[in-house]
Amino acid sequence: MLEVKGLSAGYHHLQILHELDLEVHEGEIVALVGANGAGKTTTLKTLSGLVRPTAGSITFGGDQAVGVRPSELVARGLVQVPEGRALFGPLTVEENLRMGLWTRRKEARASADLEEVFELFPILLERRKQLAETLSGGQQQMLAIGRALMTRPKLLMLDEPSTGLSPKLTWTVLDAVKTIRDRGVAVLLVEQNAAQALNLADRAYVLESGSIVLSGTGKELATDERVRKAYLGL
Amino acid sequence: MTSQPMVADQETRTPTPSAWWARLPWLRIGIVLAAVVAAIVLAYLRSGSTVVVTQAVVTGILIGGVYGLVAMGLTLIFGVLDIVNFAHGSFLAIALFLSYYLVAGMGMHPYLALLIVLPAMFLLGALVQRFVLAGAMGKPLENQLLITLGISLVIENSLLLFFGANPRSVSLPGDQGVAILGAVAELSRILAFVGALVLAGLLFLLLRRTSLGTAIRAVAANDAGAQMVGIDTRWIYMLTFAIGTACAGAAGVLVAPLVTIEPVTGALFNIIAFVVVVLGGMGNVVGALLGGLVVGLAEQLGALLLPGQSPLLVVFIVFVLVLLLRPQGLFGRSGS
Amino acid sequence: MSLLTVEGLSKSFKGLRAVDDVSFEVEQGAILGIIGPNGAGKTTAFNLIAGAIKPDAGTVTLDGKDITGHPPHKIAAAGMARTFQLMRPFYSMDVLQNVTVAVLAGGASEKSARDQAAGIIERIGLSQWRDSPTEGLPTAALKRLELARALAIKPRVLLLDEVLAGLVPAEREPVLGLLEELRTQDGVTLVFVEHIMAAVMRLSDSVLVLNLGQVLTQGSPQEVTSDPRVIEAYLGEEPSA
Amino acid sequence: MTTTTQPAAATKALPKLPWSRHLLVTAVLAVVLIPLPMLLDPAAEAVAIRVLLFAIMSISWNIMSGFGGLFSFGHAAFFGIGAYSTAWLQVEKGVSPWIGMAVGVVIAALFALVMGVLALRYKLKGAYFALVTLAFAEMLRLWATNSDLVNRAVGYHVPLRPEESWWWMQFAPDSANYFFIALGLMILGLLVSILFLRSRAGQFALAARDDDEASAALGIPVVRYKVLTMMVSAALMATAGTLYLQYYLFIDPDLAFGSAMSIQAILPAVIGGVATIWGPVIGAVVLGPLTDITATLLRNPPPFLDFLAGRGGLDVVVYGILLVIIILVLPKGIYGALRDRWSRR
């Protein structure tokens, strides 16, 4: 469903990604792991149209996705939950979620989706009238994922959902990722928390200095010595 | 760069219901109120006349409402587009001349002119944003300042070129003094105040209660986030600028019977609107309305406190103090 | 006595303890590496030491002199230079001018500043780009420029924030060699934040590991990388169930 | 991306610095322009003086806002201080305008010091800083308008003297001496900018503009050099105030402190090229004659513009349009764009 070939990208004079190839198929969780500064976030930003690639191609659902505005990609079902979450802080939880309906605001059954999100993250229902910026880190992460789900994504891209969360909360969030996959949404998960991400993922890529150095099933990589090396340089 | 999570990971917080009024900084509003009361007392001590002070307070509040409306448009534009719009007052001047021609030239009732001026200014704002400002979005602040400065020069001097510098006026049929709270105010002044409050209320409802308004606030809060839920931010920018311009236009119609209509009238409102916006906190729409009242009062009471000086001097003193001590505004949220 | 002593350094942002009671010492001429996962507080710690932000608590002592909370330009004048993780060249100037300004800031005369700057540029291996505008320079050159500028003020302590990030492996080697040379030839004391473990292993006399704002452990590179807590902090906790 | 440095280019000679070239051009400009009054009729000479006045003001603005990166929207404050100091000392105390100019320079610099310390101490940036400068100028305007000390809204007429006098800086209306004084001040302004930029202080100011945190990390006391830049700029602007007063023989609060004057200081630099030595001069040459061209046009308008006969404002409309176009199309200004084209070749 998502196919990336020879992708290179960077910011003004700084090339960060070097000829990246990766794919995500329907119904799978793909993890992209790597150390800090390896280019994970840049990869996601490029995929969601925020950074223009300098070379290479991205196709989503068979259609060209390079040069398409981010808002249009969202309408097509390619949705990112960015690092830092990009929530609307001064808006309430419910307003944040309802904004996820923007591209489908004329559809009749759209607000039923709200119930599904609340079912996935009951805490959000409890806090629906609260401002997003007053939520705890974990709740904010749930809200960010919930808001993205409201757009009815075909592929959900999560950038470091575990950042700043306690291990217990990380598992709550990653459990939800599984549920989301089971509801038929493909997931591209970017994590520095490698062990957890690899255990969860169907397939995974290891990114180092802007290039993919390893790929395989999540289980394979989870026990791979080379992954440890990529992280700790041992 | 690693981003800081917005808050600590505590799961023990109790949910607090938070209607918008519960989030207003009541303590600071209290301090501002106390300052206003102190100014009133001082003004009374200096002038020695209750009537004079009451008159000043009533006049100040009435005109303050209009200032608030002008500033709401400006602050909305700043909050969403991140542009300090130096042309805001010029748009108000266009509205003044438009209503002059609708009233004096075509015999329209001064307030009916709203029906034409409001959509016309909305459209003008949209066009200016789309065809002039859009090219400078995301450019350094100086460029945007200078572009809006250029627009204001063009507008103000085109008005001068086409209409000349002769002052004009619009009169409201049946305008007369009305006694309120022991003071006298012209009917047109009262109606301008009421009109400004109604329009401010409508704008507030638009922002709070409609999904379009929520989208505007969402773009103001986090435009990257807005793109990620599929909002086309370019469209929101255009719309917001149009709404802001329409606010200036509406204010122009409302004050037309109160002011002498000249090309430079807009500049005066522009400068006052800046003061109000900073007072209220840049981007804070409710703050702008409160700030308008504060400036209206400061202007009127200032005339009593510093007799012989321009009433605007006090406004500027307040402005500079606020900029230096609390640049995020009197009613802005604390921190950041 | 240590050249740089940090004691009980703490800083919170909106209730989040970004740096929490961090203490360490660095001897004259030593190299200290600081590692830790994302959000561990490394850059914040740097900013606190260099004066860019004021700590809530704790002290920073440079050569016996308390510099806690001093403004950054005073700390720089006291002999501590830093580089920025995201390169921050003076964008309107070319490479030579960038370094010349730094040499001037270090107190050199206007006459000799340019020659000194050219000398530093050559030593850092930037000669190829000496007269190029900073706009459009490759990352590797910008990273070196950061280093050249910091060296131009003749610091006794150099704080390096991820000088290797964004460099491909082949570009790292010469920078590492340069850093080693700085210690051996110039006696500069280095404190560096780095993610690239091979570099940390090779350079550091001692490694400080931060996690969630706190010191997880400190020790020799070998000790630290074999510490299970460190591996866990980096690779994440295995699920217990 | 290259992976290693190439030692090939190792020991190139250091490139020449532009300062001596700038100074040379300045000298040539002075020499070339001195005989100009002989070639010009009185009307053209008036335009030339306006161009020089624009240039001085804009060179000043450019020092603070271009090189210093501190966007000033209230440069009229310094202009007005210069004009008013001169006028007050001359009219009320019978002091020569040359001394008035010196006093104006000092007061303007002190005013900039106070404003700079306040604004930068509280870390105001961008729009907030610009609004502070605007507010300070407006406060001066309002104060002058209502203060008996400086003759309220009436302002000052410089008393006419029976004979020409260098000491009183007063000559026959078409005297070339005004031109020479204006030229001298502009050359002075250019020298100030060039020498300031060449100095340690100027280099620190540029560094602080580009990145104040990185500058501070090198030991540069950022606020000190920013305030110094403001003071240099203010001092130069004050001389323009004196020149204006002595040439037009009249000043009032709106002229001296009004935002129109601030805008006239901004426009030439922006159109010519912000943060370049020559941008303000080029911009002044472009803008200076516009007022006369448009005035001529409207005095005898072509038929389709008949209804505009005798109206004012067209010049500023053109300024405004130029400003918008330049920002959108040539954000580096005329000189900046030309320089880029040359260096690309």
PDB file of C-alpha atoms in Angstrom, chain C residues 84 88-94 96-106 149 153, chain D residues 63 66-69 196-197 199-223 225-226 229:
ATOM      1  CA  PHE C  84      25.257  23.620  19.254  1.00  0.00           C
ATOM      2  CA  ARG C  88      24.207  27.753  14.222  1.00  0.00           C
ATOM      3  CA  PRO C  89      26.592  29.578  11.914  1.00  0.00           C
ATOM      4  CA  PHE C  90      26.362  33.325  11.445  1.00  0.00           C
ATOM      5  CA  TYR C  91      24.419  32.980   8.233  1.00  0.00           C
ATOM      6  CA  SER C  92      25.362  36.307   6.685  1.00  0.00           C
ATOM      7  CA  MET C  93      29.077  35.585   6.909  1.00  0.00           C
ATOM      8  CA  ASP C  94      31.387  33.221   5.101  1.00  0.00           C
ATOM      9  CA  LEU C  96      36.417  32.831   7.459  1.00  0.00           C
ATOM     10  CA  GLN C  97      34.307  35.689   8.821  1.00  0.00           C
ATOM     11  CA  ASN C  98      32.515  33.319  11.186  1.00  0.00           C
ATOM     12  CA  VAL C  99      35.781  32.236  12.711  1.00  0.00           C
ATOM     13  CA  THR C 100      37.242  35.745  12.635  1.00  0.00           C
ATOM     14  CA  VAL C 101      34.389  37.060  14.753  1.00  0.00           C
ATOM     15  CA  ALA C 102      35.010  34.268  17.206  1.00  0.00           C
ATOM     16  CA  VAL C 103      38.722  35.084  17.321  1.00  0.00           C
ATOM     17  CA  LEU C 104      37.842  38.718  17.988  1.00  0.00           C
ATOM     18  CA  ALA C 105      35.460  37.624  20.711  1.00  0.00           C
ATOM     19  CA  GLY C 106      38.357  35.719  22.222  1.00  0.00           C
ATOM     20  CA  ARG C 149      34.450  28.844  16.200  1.00  0.00           C
ATOM     21  CA  ILE C 153      38.087  31.682  21.795  1.00  0.00           C
TER      22      ILE C 153
ATOM     23  CA  ILE D  63      22.546  50.478  10.687  1.00  0.00           C
ATOM     24  CA  GLY D  66      19.625  46.091   8.716  1.00  0.00           C
ATOM     25  CA  PHE D  67      22.995  45.455  10.319  1.00  0.00           C
ATOM     26  CA  GLY D  68      21.701  45.360  13.871  1.00  0.00           C
ATOM     27  CA  GLY D  69      18.563  43.358  13.052  1.00  0.00           C
ATOM     28  CA  PHE D 196      31.386  50.682  12.180  1.00  0.00           C
ATOM     29  CA  LEU D 197      30.949  47.460  10.252  1.00  0.00           C
ATOM     30  CA  SER D 199      35.235  47.509  13.657  1.00  0.00           C
ATOM     31  CA  ARG D 200      35.156  44.860  16.322  1.00  0.00           C
ATOM     32  CA  ALA D 201      31.890  46.330  17.618  1.00  0.00           C
ATOM     33  CA  GLY D 202      30.255  46.156  14.203  1.00  0.00           C
ATOM     34  CA  GLN D 203      31.363  42.588  13.643  1.00  0.00           C
ATOM     35  CA  PHE D 204      29.937  41.630  17.024  1.00  0.00           C
ATOM     36  CA  ALA D 205      26.703  43.416  16.175  1.00  0.00           C
ATOM     37  CA  LEU D 206      26.405  41.431  12.947  1.00  0.00           C
ATOM     38  CA  ALA D 207      27.110  38.198  14.769  1.00  0.00           C
ATOM     39  CA  ALA D 208      24.522  39.057  17.419  1.00  0.00           C
ATOM     40  CA  ARG D 209      21.983  39.789  14.705  1.00  0.00           C
ATOM     41  CA  ASP D 210      22.636  36.499  12.943  1.00  0.00           C
ATOM     42  CA  ASP D 211      22.409  34.418  16.108  1.00  0.00           C
ATOM     43  CA  ASP D 212      22.454  35.970  19.520  1.00  0.00           C
ATOM     44  CA  GLU D 213      22.768  32.711  21.439  1.00  0.00           C
ATOM     45  CA  ALA D 214      25.705  31.550  19.384  1.00  0.00           C
ATOM     46  CA  SER D 215      27.315  34.976  19.823  1.00  0.00           C
ATOM     47  CA  ALA D 216      26.867  34.899  23.567  1.00  0.00           C
ATOM     48  CA  ALA D 217      28.373  31.428  23.630  1.00  0.00           C
ATOM     49  CA  LEU D 218      31.530  32.940  22.137  1.00  0.00           C
ATOM     50  CA  GLY D 219      31.699  35.520  24.910  1.00  0.00           C
ATOM     51  CA  ILE D 220      30.112  38.453  23.063  1.00  0.00           C
ATOM     52  CA  PRO D 221      27.988  40.629  25.390  1.00  0.00           C
ATOM     53  CA  VAL D 222      25.070  40.763  22.996  1.00  0.00           C
ATOM     54  CA  VAL D 223      22.902  43.415  24.621  1.00  0.00           C
ATOM     55  CA  TYR D 225      26.592  45.731  21.224  1.00  0.00           C
ATOM     56  CA  LYS D 226      22.975  45.874  20.168  1.00  0.00           C
ATOM     57  CA  THR D 229      24.341  49.875  17.336  1.00  0.00           C
TER      58      THR D 229
END
